[in-house]
Coordinates of C-alpha atoms in Angstrom, one line a residue:
Chain A
X85 CA 116.6 -24.0 -89.2
X86 CA 113.1 -22.8 -88.5
X87 CA 113.9 -20.4 -85.7
X88 CA 117.2 -19.7 -84.0
X89 CA 115.9 -21.7 -81.0
X90 CA 115.3 -24.9 -82.9
X91 CA 118.3 -26.7 -81.6
X92 CA 117.7 -25.5 -78.0
X93 CA 114.1 -26.7 -78.2
X94 CA 115.3 -30.0 -79.6
X95 CA 117.9 -30.4 -76.9
X96 CA 115.4 -29.9 -74.1
X97 CA 112.6 -32.0 -75.5
X98 CA 114.8 -34.9 -76.7
X99 CA 115.8 -35.6 -73.1
X100 CA 112.2 -36.3 -72.3
X101 CA 111.8 -32.9 -70.6
X102 CA 108.9 -30.5 -70.9
X103 CA 108.8 -26.9 -71.9
X104 CA 106.5 -25.3 -69.3
X105 CA 104.8 -21.9 -69.3
X106 CA 105.5 -21.5 -65.6
X107 CA 109.1 -22.7 -65.5
X108 CA 111.3 -20.5 -63.2
X109 CA 114.0 -20.9 -65.8
X110 CA 114.1 -17.9 -68.1
X111 CA 115.5 -19.9 -71.0
X112 CA 112.7 -22.3 -70.9
X113 CA 110.2 -19.5 -70.6
X114 CA 111.7 -18.0 -73.7
X115 CA 111.3 -21.3 -75.6
X116 CA 107.7 -21.5 -74.5
X117 CA 107.1 -18.1 -75.9
X118 CA 108.6 -19.2 -79.2
X119 CA 106.5 -22.3 -79.3
X120 CA 103.4 -20.4 -78.4
X121 CA 103.4 -18.8 -81.9
X122 CA 101.1 -21.1 -83.8
X123 CA 102.9 -20.8 -87.1
X124 CA 106.3 -21.5 -85.5
X125 CA 104.7 -24.5 -83.8
X126 CA 103.4 -25.9 -87.0
X127 CA 106.7 -25.4 -88.8
X128 CA 108.7 -27.0 -85.9
X129 CA 106.2 -29.8 -85.8
X130 CA 106.7 -30.6 -89.4
X131 CA 110.5 -30.2 -89.0
X132 CA 110.8 -32.6 -86.1
X133 CA 108.4 -35.0 -87.7
X134 CA 111.0 -35.6 -90.3
X135 CA 113.5 -36.9 -87.8
X136 CA 111.0 -39.1 -86.0
X137 CA 110.0 -36.8 -83.2
X138 CA 106.4 -35.5 -82.7
X139 CA 106.2 -32.1 -81.1
X140 CA 103.1 -32.2 -78.9
X141 CA 101.2 -29.5 -77.0
X142 CA 99.7 -30.2 -73.6
X143 CA 97.9 -28.0 -71.2
X144 CA 100.5 -25.2 -70.9
X145 CA 103.4 -27.4 -71.8
X146 CA 105.2 -28.9 -74.8
X147 CA 106.9 -32.3 -75.1
X148 CA 108.1 -34.9 -77.6
X149 CA 106.6 -38.2 -78.4
X150 CA 107.5 -40.8 -81.1
X151 CA 105.7 -42.2 -84.1
X152 CA 106.7 -45.6 -82.9
X153 CA 107.2 -47.0 -79.6
X154 CA 110.7 -48.0 -78.7
X155 CA 110.4 -48.6 -75.0
X156 CA 109.2 -51.9 -73.6
X157 CA 106.0 -52.1 -71.7
X158 CA 107.6 -53.2 -68.4
X159 CA 109.7 -50.1 -68.3
X160 CA 106.8 -47.9 -68.9
X161 CA 104.7 -49.6 -66.3
X162 CA 107.4 -49.3 -63.8
X163 CA 107.7 -45.6 -64.5
X164 CA 103.9 -45.2 -64.2
X165 CA 103.9 -47.1 -60.9
X166 CA 106.7 -44.9 -59.6
X167 CA 104.7 -41.8 -60.4
X168 CA 101.7 -43.2 -58.6
X169 CA 103.7 -43.8 -55.5
X170 CA 105.4 -40.4 -55.6
X171 CA 102.2 -38.5 -56.4
X172 CA 100.4 -40.3 -53.6
X173 CA 103.2 -39.2 -51.3
X174 CA 103.0 -35.6 -52.2
X175 CA 99.2 -35.5 -52.2
X176 CA 99.4 -36.9 -48.7
X177 CA 101.8 -34.2 -47.8
X178 CA 99.4 -31.5 -49.1
X179 CA 96.2 -32.2 -51.0
X180 CA 96.6 -28.9 -52.9
X181 CA 99.8 -30.2 -54.4
X182 CA 99.1 -29.2 -58.0
X183 CA 100.4 -26.9 -60.7
X184 CA 101.9 -23.7 -59.2
X185 CA 102.2 -25.2 -55.7
X186 CA 105.3 -24.2 -53.9
X187 CA 107.1 -26.1 -51.2
X188 CA 110.4 -26.8 -49.6
X189 CA 111.9 -30.1 -48.4
X190 CA 111.8 -28.8 -44.8
X191 CA 108.0 -28.3 -45.1
X192 CA 107.7 -32.0 -45.7
X193 CA 110.1 -32.9 -43.0
X194 CA 108.0 -30.8 -40.6
X195 CA 104.8 -32.5 -41.7
X196 CA 106.4 -35.9 -40.9
X197 CA 106.2 -35.1 -37.2
X198 CA 102.5 -34.8 -37.1
X199 CA 101.4 -36.9 -40.0
X200 CA 101.8 -40.6 -39.4
X201 CA 100.3 -41.4 -42.7
X202 CA 103.0 -39.5 -44.5
X203 CA 105.7 -41.2 -42.4
X204 CA 104.5 -44.6 -43.3
X205 CA 104.4 -43.7 -46.9
X206 CA 107.9 -42.4 -46.7
X207 CA 109.0 -45.7 -45.3
X208 CA 107.4 -47.5 -48.1
X209 CA 109.1 -45.4 -50.7
X210 CA 112.5 -47.0 -50.1
X211 CA 112.7 -48.0 -53.8
X212 CA 112.9 -44.4 -54.7
X213 CA 114.6 -42.9 -51.7
X214 CA 117.3 -45.6 -51.6
X215 CA 119.0 -46.6 -48.4
X216 CA 119.4 -43.0 -47.1
X217 CA 119.5 -42.8 -43.3
X218 CA 117.7 -39.6 -42.3
X219 CA 114.3 -38.6 -43.3
X220 CA 115.4 -35.3 -44.9
X221 CA 117.9 -37.2 -47.1
X222 CA 115.1 -39.5 -48.2
X223 CA 112.8 -36.7 -49.0
X224 CA 115.4 -34.9 -51.0
X225 CA 115.9 -38.1 -53.0
X226 CA 112.2 -38.3 -53.8
X227 CA 112.1 -34.6 -54.7
X228 CA 115.1 -35.1 -56.9
X229 CA 113.3 -37.9 -58.7
X230 CA 110.3 -35.7 -59.5
X231 CA 112.6 -32.9 -60.5
X232 CA 114.6 -35.2 -62.8
X233 CA 111.3 -36.1 -64.6
X234 CA 110.8 -32.4 -64.9
X235 CA 107.5 -32.0 -63.1
X236 CA 108.9 -29.7 -60.5
X237 CA 111.7 -27.2 -60.5
X238 CA 113.9 -25.4 -58.0
X239 CA 112.7 -21.9 -57.9
X240 CA 114.7 -20.4 -55.1
X241 CA 118.1 -21.9 -54.2
X242 CA 118.4 -20.0 -50.9
X243 CA 115.1 -20.9 -49.5
X244 CA 115.1 -24.3 -51.3
X245 CA 111.6 -23.6 -52.7
X246 CA 110.4 -25.9 -55.4
X247 CA 107.5 -25.1 -57.8
X248 CA 105.2 -27.5 -59.4
X249 CA 105.3 -27.0 -63.2
X250 CA 102.5 -27.2 -65.7
X251 CA 103.9 -30.5 -66.9
X252 CA 102.3 -31.9 -63.8
X253 CA 99.1 -31.8 -65.9
X254 CA 100.6 -34.6 -67.9
X255 CA 100.8 -36.8 -64.9
X256 CA 97.3 -35.9 -63.9
X257 CA 96.1 -36.8 -67.4
X258 CA 97.6 -40.2 -67.2
X259 CA 96.0 -40.9 -63.8
X260 CA 92.7 -39.6 -65.1
X261 CA 92.6 -41.7 -68.2
X262 CA 93.2 -45.0 -66.4
X263 CA 89.9 -46.7 -66.1
X264 CA 88.9 -48.6 -63.0
X265 CA 85.9 -50.9 -63.7
X266 CA 83.0 -50.1 -61.5
X267 CA 82.8 -53.5 -59.8
X268 CA 86.5 -53.2 -58.9
X269 CA 86.0 -49.7 -57.7
X270 CA 83.3 -50.8 -55.3
X271 CA 85.6 -53.3 -53.7
X272 CA 88.3 -50.7 -52.8
X273 CA 88.0 -49.6 -49.2
X274 CA 87.7 -45.9 -48.6
Chain B
X172 CA 71.9 -1.3 -19.8
X173 CA 73.8 1.9 -19.5
X174 CA 74.0 3.6 -22.8
X175 CA 74.7 7.0 -24.3
X176 CA 72.2 9.7 -23.7
X177 CA 72.4 11.3 -27.0
X178 CA 74.3 11.3 -30.3
X179 CA 76.6 14.1 -29.2
X180 CA 77.7 12.1 -26.2
X181 CA 78.3 9.0 -28.4
X182 CA 80.3 10.8 -31.0
X183 CA 82.4 12.6 -28.4
X184 CA 83.1 9.3 -26.6
X185 CA 84.1 7.7 -29.9
X186 CA 86.2 10.7 -30.8
X187 CA 88.0 10.6 -27.5
X188 CA 88.9 6.9 -27.7
X189 CA 89.5 7.1 -31.5
X190 CA 92.9 5.6 -31.1
X191 CA 91.8 2.5 -29.1
X192 CA 88.7 1.9 -31.2
X193 CA 90.4 2.2 -34.5
X194 CA 93.2 -0.1 -33.3
X195 CA 90.8 -2.7 -32.0
X196 CA 88.8 -2.5 -35.2
X197 CA 91.8 -3.0 -37.5
X198 CA 92.9 -6.0 -35.4
X199 CA 89.5 -7.5 -35.0
X200 CA 90.3 -10.5 -37.1
X201 CA 93.9 -11.3 -36.2
X202 CA 94.3 -11.1 -32.4
X203 CA 92.4 -10.9 -29.2
X204 CA 93.1 -7.5 -27.8
X205 CA 94.7 -7.6 -24.3
X206 CA 93.7 -5.3 -21.6
X207 CA 97.4 -4.3 -21.0
X208 CA 97.8 -3.3 -24.7
X209 CA 94.6 -1.3 -24.5
X210 CA 95.8 0.6 -21.5
X211 CA 98.7 2.0 -23.4
X212 CA 96.4 3.6 -25.9
X213 CA 94.4 5.4 -23.2
X214 CA 97.4 6.8 -21.5
X215 CA 97.0 4.2 -18.6
X216 CA 93.7 5.8 -17.5
X217 CA 91.8 2.7 -16.7
X218 CA 88.7 4.7 -16.0
X219 CA 88.4 5.6 -19.7
X220 CA 88.2 1.9 -20.6
X221 CA 85.8 1.3 -17.8
X222 CA 83.6 4.0 -19.2
X223 CA 83.6 2.3 -22.6
X224 CA 82.8 -1.0 -21.1
X225 CA 80.0 0.6 -19.1
X226 CA 78.5 2.1 -22.2
X227 CA 78.8 -1.3 -23.9
X228 CA 81.1 -0.1 -26.7
X229 CA 83.6 -2.7 -25.7
X230 CA 83.3 -5.9 -23.7
X231 CA 85.7 -7.4 -21.3
X232 CA 86.3 -11.1 -21.4
X233 CA 88.8 -12.0 -18.7
X234 CA 92.1 -10.3 -19.7
X235 CA 90.8 -9.6 -23.2
X236 CA 88.8 -6.9 -24.7
X237 CA 86.6 -7.0 -27.8
X238 CA 84.4 -4.5 -29.6
X239 CA 80.8 -5.0 -29.0
X240 CA 79.0 -6.8 -31.7
X241 CA 76.6 -4.0 -32.4
X242 CA 79.3 -1.5 -32.9
X243 CA 81.5 -3.8 -34.8
X244 CA 78.6 -4.5 -37.2
X245 CA 77.9 -0.8 -37.5
X246 CA 81.5 0.1 -38.3
X247 CA 81.7 -2.8 -40.8
X248 CA 78.5 -1.8 -42.5
X249 CA 79.4 1.9 -42.7
X250 CA 82.9 1.2 -43.9
X251 CA 81.8 -1.4 -46.5
X252 CA 84.0 -4.1 -45.0
X253 CA 81.3 -6.4 -43.9
X254 CA 82.0 -10.1 -44.4
X255 CA 78.5 -11.1 -43.9
X256 CA 76.0 -10.7 -46.7
X257 CA 72.8 -9.7 -45.1
X258 CA 70.2 -10.6 -47.6
X259 CA 67.2 -10.6 -45.3
X260 CA 67.8 -6.8 -45.2
X261 CA 67.0 -6.5 -48.8
X262 CA 64.0 -8.8 -48.5
X263 CA 62.8 -6.7 -45.6
X264 CA 63.1 -3.5 -47.6
X265 CA 61.0 -4.9 -50.4
X266 CA 58.3 -5.8 -47.9
X267 CA 58.5 -2.3 -46.4
X268 CA 58.2 -0.6 -49.7
X269 CA 55.1 -2.7 -50.5
X270 CA 53.5 -1.9 -47.2
X271 CA 54.3 1.8 -47.5
X272 CA 52.9 1.9 -51.1
X273 CA 49.6 0.6 -49.7
X274 CA 49.7 3.2 -46.9
X275 CA 50.5 5.8 -49.5
X276 CA 47.6 4.9 -51.7
X277 CA 45.2 4.7 -48.8
X278 CA 46.3 7.9 -47.2
X279 CA 44.4 11.0 -48.2
X280 CA 46.3 13.5 -46.1
X281 CA 48.9 15.1 -48.3
X282 CA 51.3 15.5 -45.5
X283 CA 51.3 11.9 -44.5
X284 CA 51.4 10.8 -48.0
X285 CA 54.5 12.8 -48.4
X286 CA 56.0 11.1 -45.3
X287 CA 55.3 7.6 -46.8
X288 CA 56.7 8.7 -50.1
X289 CA 59.9 9.9 -48.4
X290 CA 60.3 6.6 -46.7
X291 CA 59.8 4.8 -50.0
X292 CA 62.4 7.0 -51.7
X293 CA 64.9 6.4 -49.0
X294 CA 64.4 2.7 -49.1
X295 CA 64.7 2.5 -52.8
X296 CA 67.9 4.5 -52.6
X297 CA 69.3 2.1 -50.0
X298 CA 68.3 -1.0 -51.8
X299 CA 70.5 -0.1 -54.8
X300 CA 73.5 0.5 -52.6
X301 CA 72.9 -2.6 -50.4
X302 CA 72.5 -4.9 -53.4
X303 CA 75.6 -3.6 -55.0
X304 CA 77.5 -4.0 -51.8
X305 CA 76.3 -7.5 -51.3
X306 CA 77.5 -8.4 -54.8
X307 CA 80.9 -6.9 -54.1
X308 CA 81.1 -8.7 -50.8
X309 CA 80.1 -11.9 -52.4
X310 CA 82.8 -11.7 -55.0
X311 CA 85.4 -11.0 -52.3
X312 CA 84.1 -13.8 -50.1
X313 CA 84.2 -16.3 -53.0
X314 CA 87.8 -15.4 -53.9
X315 CA 88.8 -15.6 -50.2
X316 CA 87.2 -18.9 -49.6
X317 CA 88.6 -20.5 -52.7
X318 CA 92.1 -19.3 -52.0
X319 CA 92.4 -19.4 -48.2
X320 CA 90.1 -22.1 -46.9
X321 CA 92.3 -25.0 -46.2
X322 CA 89.7 -27.5 -45.2
X323 CA 88.6 -29.2 -48.4
X324 CA 85.0 -30.1 -47.4
X325 CA 84.4 -26.7 -45.9
X326 CA 85.7 -25.0 -48.9
X327 CA 83.2 -26.8 -51.1
X328 CA 80.4 -26.2 -48.7
X329 CA 81.2 -22.5 -48.3
X330 CA 81.3 -22.0 -52.0
X331 CA 78.0 -23.9 -52.4
X332 CA 76.4 -21.7 -49.8
X333 CA 77.7 -18.6 -51.5
X334 CA 76.2 -19.9 -54.7
X335 CA 72.9 -20.2 -52.9
X336 CA 73.2 -16.6 -51.7
X337 CA 73.9 -15.6 -55.3
X338 CA 70.6 -17.2 -56.3
X339 CA 68.8 -15.3 -53.5
X340 CA 70.3 -12.0 -54.6
X341 CA 69.3 -12.7 -58.2
X342 CA 65.8 -13.4 -57.0
X343 CA 65.7 -10.2 -55.0
X344 CA 66.8 -8.2 -57.9
X345 CA 64.0 -9.7 -60.0
X346 CA 61.5 -9.1 -57.3
X347 CA 62.5 -5.5 -57.1
X348 CA 62.4 -5.0 -60.8
X349 CA 59.0 -6.7 -60.9
X350 CA 57.8 -4.4 -58.1
X351 CA 58.9 -1.3 -60.1
X352 CA 57.9 -2.4 -63.5
X353 CA 54.7 -4.3 -63.1
X354 CA 53.2 -4.7 -59.6
X355 CA 52.8 -1.1 -58.5
X356 CA 52.0 0.7 -61.6
X357 CA 49.2 2.6 -60.0
X358 CA 51.6 3.9 -57.3
X359 CA 54.1 5.1 -59.8
X360 CA 51.4 6.7 -61.9
X361 CA 50.0 8.5 -58.9
X362 CA 53.1 9.5 -57.1
X363 CA 54.4 11.8 -59.8
X364 CA 57.6 12.8 -58.2
X365 CA 60.7 13.9 -60.1
X366 CA 63.1 12.7 -57.4
X367 CA 61.4 9.3 -57.2
X368 CA 61.9 9.0 -61.0
X369 CA 65.6 9.8 -60.7
X370 CA 66.0 7.3 -57.8
X371 CA 64.2 4.6 -59.8
X372 CA 66.4 5.1 -62.8
X373 CA 69.5 5.1 -60.6
X374 CA 68.2 1.9 -58.9
X375 CA 67.6 0.2 -62.2
X376 CA 71.1 1.1 -63.3
X377 CA 72.6 -0.3 -60.1
X378 CA 70.5 -3.5 -60.4
X379 CA 71.5 -3.9 -64.0
X380 CA 75.1 -3.7 -62.9
X381 CA 74.5 -6.2 -60.2
X382 CA 72.9 -8.6 -62.6
X383 CA 75.9 -8.4 -64.8
X384 CA 78.2 -9.0 -61.9
X385 CA 76.2 -11.9 -60.7
X386 CA 76.5 -13.6 -64.0
X387 CA 80.2 -13.3 -63.8
X388 CA 80.1 -14.5 -60.2
X389 CA 78.1 -17.5 -61.2
X390 CA 80.7 -18.4 -63.8
X391 CA 83.4 -18.0 -61.2
X392 CA 81.7 -20.2 -58.6
X393 CA 81.0 -22.9 -61.2
X394 CA 84.6 -22.8 -62.2
X395 CA 85.9 -23.0 -58.6
X396 CA 83.5 -25.7 -57.7
X397 CA 84.6 -27.7 -60.8
X398 CA 88.2 -27.2 -59.9
X399 CA 87.5 -28.5 -56.4
X400 CA 85.5 -31.4 -57.6
X401 CA 88.1 -32.3 -60.1
X402 CA 90.8 -32.1 -57.5
X403 CA 88.8 -34.2 -55.2
X404 CA 88.0 -36.7 -57.9
X405 CA 91.6 -36.8 -58.9
X406 CA 92.7 -37.5 -55.4
X407 CA 90.1 -40.3 -55.1
X408 CA 91.3 -41.8 -58.3
X409 CA 94.9 -41.6 -57.3
X410 CA 94.2 -43.3 -53.9
X411 CA 92.3 -46.1 -55.7
X412 CA 95.1 -46.7 -58.1
X413 CA 97.6 -46.7 -55.3
X414 CA 95.5 -49.2 -53.5
X415 CA 95.4 -51.5 -56.5
X416 CA 99.0 -51.0 -57.2
X417 CA 100.0 -51.9 -53.6
X418 CA 97.9 -55.0 -53.9
X419 CA 99.5 -56.0 -57.1
X420 CA 96.3 -56.2 -59.0
X421 CA 96.5 -52.9 -60.9
X422 CA 97.6 -54.6 -64.1
X423 CA 94.9 -57.1 -64.1
X424 CA 92.1 -54.9 -63.0
X425 CA 92.6 -51.7 -64.9
X426 CA 93.5 -50.8 -68.4
X427 CA 96.8 -49.3 -67.3
X428 CA 98.8 -51.6 -69.5
X429 CA 96.9 -50.6 -72.6
X430 CA 97.1 -46.9 -71.7
X431 CA 100.8 -47.0 -71.0
X432 CA 101.6 -49.1 -74.0
X433 CA 100.0 -46.5 -76.3
X434 CA 102.2 -43.8 -74.8
X435 CA 105.2 -43.0 -77.0
X436 CA 106.4 -40.0 -75.1
X437 CA 110.1 -39.5 -75.0
X438 CA 110.0 -39.2 -71.2
X439 CA 109.7 -42.9 -71.0
X440 CA 112.9 -43.5 -72.8
X441 CA 116.3 -43.6 -71.2
X442 CA 118.3 -40.5 -71.6
X443 CA 120.1 -40.8 -75.0
X444 CA 123.8 -41.4 -74.9
X445 CA 125.8 -39.1 -77.1
X446 CA 128.0 -41.3 -79.2
X447 CA 128.6 -39.1 -82.1
X448 CA 132.1 -39.2 -83.6
X449 CA 133.9 -36.0 -83.8
X450 CA 134.6 -34.6 -87.3
X451 CA 138.3 -35.0 -88.2
X452 CA 138.2 -31.5 -89.7
X453 CA 137.0 -30.1 -86.5
X454 CA 139.7 -31.8 -84.6
X455 CA 142.3 -30.6 -87.1
X456 CA 141.3 -27.0 -87.5
X457 CA 139.2 -25.8 -84.5
X458 CA 141.0 -24.0 -81.7
X459 CA 138.5 -25.5 -79.2
X460 CA 139.3 -29.0 -80.3
X461 CA 143.0 -28.3 -79.9
X462 CA 142.4 -27.0 -76.4
X463 CA 140.3 -30.0 -75.6
X464 CA 143.0 -32.3 -76.8
X465 CA 145.6 -30.5 -74.8
X466 CA 143.3 -30.7 -71.7
X467 CA 142.6 -34.4 -72.1
X468 CA 146.3 -35.1 -73.0
X469 CA 147.2 -33.7 -69.6
X470 CA 145.2 -36.5 -68.0
X471 CA 147.3 -39.0 -69.8
X472 CA 150.6 -37.6 -68.9
X473 CA 150.7 -39.4 -65.6
X474 CA 150.3 -42.7 -67.2
X475 CA 154.0 -42.7 -68.3
X476 CA 154.7 -43.9 -64.8
X477 CA 152.9 -47.1 -65.4
X478 CA 155.1 -48.0 -68.4
X479 CA 157.3 -51.1 -67.4
X480 CA 160.9 -50.2 -66.9
X481 CA 163.1 -51.6 -69.7
X482 CA 166.3 -53.5 -68.8
X483 CA 169.5 -52.5 -70.5
X484 CA 170.9 -54.4 -73.5
X485 CA 172.4 -57.7 -72.7
X486 CA 176.1 -57.5 -73.6
X487 CA 177.5 -59.7 -76.4
X488 CA 179.9 -61.3 -74.1
X489 CA 177.1 -63.0 -72.4
X490 CA 175.7 -64.3 -75.6
X491 CA 179.1 -66.0 -76.8
X492 CA 179.6 -69.7 -76.4
X493 CA 181.7 -70.3 -73.4
X494 CA 183.1 -73.8 -72.7
X495 CA 184.5 -74.6 -69.4
X496 CA 186.4 -77.9 -69.2
X497 CA 187.0 -79.8 -66.1
X498 CA 189.1 -82.7 -65.8
X499 CA 187.5 -85.4 -63.8
X500 CA 189.4 -88.3 -62.2
X501 CA 188.2 -91.5 -63.7
X502 CA 188.6 -94.1 -60.9
X503 CA 187.9 -97.0 -63.2
X504 CA 190.6 -96.0 -65.7
X505 CA 193.0 -95.4 -62.8
X506 CA 192.4 -98.9 -61.5
X507 CA 192.9 -100.4 -64.9
X508 CA 196.2 -98.6 -65.4
X509 CA 197.3 -99.6 -61.9
X510 CA 196.6 -103.3 -62.5
X511 CA 198.9 -103.2 -65.4
X512 CA 201.8 -102.1 -63.3
X513 CA 203.7 -103.7 -60.5
X514 CA 204.1 -100.5 -58.4
X515 CA 202.4 -100.1 -55.1
X516 CA 199.2 -98.2 -55.3
X517 CA 200.2 -95.2 -53.2
X518 CA 203.3 -94.6 -55.2
X519 CA 201.4 -95.1 -58.4
X520 CA 198.9 -92.4 -57.5
X521 CA 201.5 -90.1 -56.2
X522 CA 203.3 -90.1 -59.5
X523 CA 200.3 -90.5 -61.8
X524 CA 199.9 -87.8 -64.4
X525 CA 196.3 -86.6 -64.1
X526 CA 196.5 -83.9 -66.9
X527 CA 196.0 -81.4 -64.3
X528 CA 197.5 -80.3 -61.0
X529 CA 196.4 -82.6 -58.3
X530 CA 197.6 -81.9 -54.8
X531 CA 199.0 -84.4 -52.4
X532 CA 195.9 -84.4 -50.1
X533 CA 193.7 -85.1 -53.1
X534 CA 195.9 -87.9 -54.2
X535 CA 195.5 -89.4 -50.7
X536 CA 191.7 -89.1 -51.1
X537 CA 191.9 -90.9 -54.5
X538 CA 194.0 -93.6 -52.9
X539 CA 191.4 -94.2 -50.2
X540 CA 188.6 -94.1 -52.8
X541 CA 190.2 -96.8 -55.0
X542 CA 190.8 -99.1 -52.0
X543 CA 187.2 -98.8 -50.8
X544 CA 185.7 -99.4 -54.3
X545 CA 188.0 -102.1 -55.7
X546 CA 189.1 -103.8 -52.5
X547 CA 188.6 -107.3 -53.9
X548 CA 190.9 -106.7 -56.8
X549 CA 193.7 -105.4 -54.6
X550 CA 196.1 -107.0 -52.3
X551 CA 196.6 -105.1 -49.1
X552 CA 199.7 -106.0 -47.2
X553 CA 200.5 -105.6 -43.5
X554 CA 203.8 -103.6 -44.0
X555 CA 203.5 -99.8 -43.9
X556 CA 205.5 -96.9 -45.2
X557 CA 205.4 -93.2 -44.5
X558 CA 205.4 -90.4 -47.0
X559 CA 204.9 -86.7 -46.1
X560 CA 203.9 -87.7 -42.6
X561 CA 201.2 -90.1 -43.7
X562 CA 201.5 -93.7 -42.9
X563 CA 200.0 -96.0 -45.5
X564 CA 199.7 -99.7 -46.2
X565 CA 201.4 -101.2 -49.2
X566 CA 198.8 -102.1 -51.8
X567 CA 199.5 -104.2 -54.9
X568 CA 197.3 -105.6 -57.6
X569 CA 196.5 -109.3 -57.3

């Protein structure tokens, strides 16, 4: 027992969730504060390392990784592809979709009316949105997906406002690190 | 153009229409001011508005009114709310000072020299203020542009332009300092004036402050531009990856496989399934466990209904061996017995002891059966007898 929050921290991170500095959840915020203390972080890092989890620090967020990989490549690739699709969708909705951005499902539904690009992309996201009939149901499904992966979080239930968490930086990092060779890059139409 | 005759008239007019003008000024950004709305503020005296239009304080544009540019600028300048950073003004001032210094040095008349000096002092005083205000304006503009400009390209362009302005201001400050410290030494030596000295010190102070602010602003702009650039770059990258993905060549053309295969984050794993067995002690001792058991047991109560219904015990009577005997009439045996007698068949059957009760009708049936089966062994005669109302032929064995 390193701190009285050890098990709470473990429980959140073990599920593949992030502990973000800008989470609307007060409990998570508290855990972030605990982890922010460098000494506690070091101790917890050591502690979790013993049980095969590596406590990692990202840009304003914490997460777990493993010493060894126990997920097959296909699954990872599929997950990454999913993220690319969904990110592309949200960036089409609003280019400033980034850490701290706030939106509600109805914002996206409204955009659909005058953004044909967004509409086509929604159609193509059937894999994520399932066979839901109405657009707003589909969008909800997509939002749920991103929420489940802990990159956004519901901030206000009444107005249905979601907030982009700092863990979004993780997604951005992955996208940024992927290297497209120059000769390929030149072949991609604008 | 019809304009005010003197300051007094101007101030009085502004004072009288204070309500309207201040309202129009405060709304200058948000809405176009309608003539109807304006009328309300001048107690519906259209002539008062007409006068203002005549004197070019406000301009009419169809149904809308707006403050004249000159006045607007004046108010903004005086109230320190100008959005525009007018750098040419500073530049102009430097030139003016330089000119006036030359005039000052050339002039021999004490009176006129004093006039030039006064102008120089006033300009110096202004320059400090203007530079400081430009810096403050610039900072506000940068923040506004970064936060509120929704057009991506324009945001970048505007910030770049503001950065250029920043360079200009820096240059102007340097020029001013150069002017004071090096270029016009003769002037400062000759014009020994206490007030000028104070103004110069104040100016240097202000310029120093400006320089510090500008360094900070430069950092801010660089940071903002970087953020924009990064965001733009990120978006570009994302679009490219999406394109490759949609064309099913992302795995072949990029190093995504390698990158992803090195990622051991828990987020890639399926959510763990809790399959930990409960401790027996816990189940035995803990109140919560007991409650849980009770709760779960409730769910199972209904299942009793599904139990198959059991039949009652089979009574022993059914299980005992029961033998039922039936005496059958053996026609073959009957025939054999009959052949051994000399009686007629009907009489023989009538009196035969079958070991059981056999009724008359049955005996008649047996009589018929024997005749039909063993006809060849029997001798059927043509004489008939009657018994019990039944007429029968006399039958003997051969």
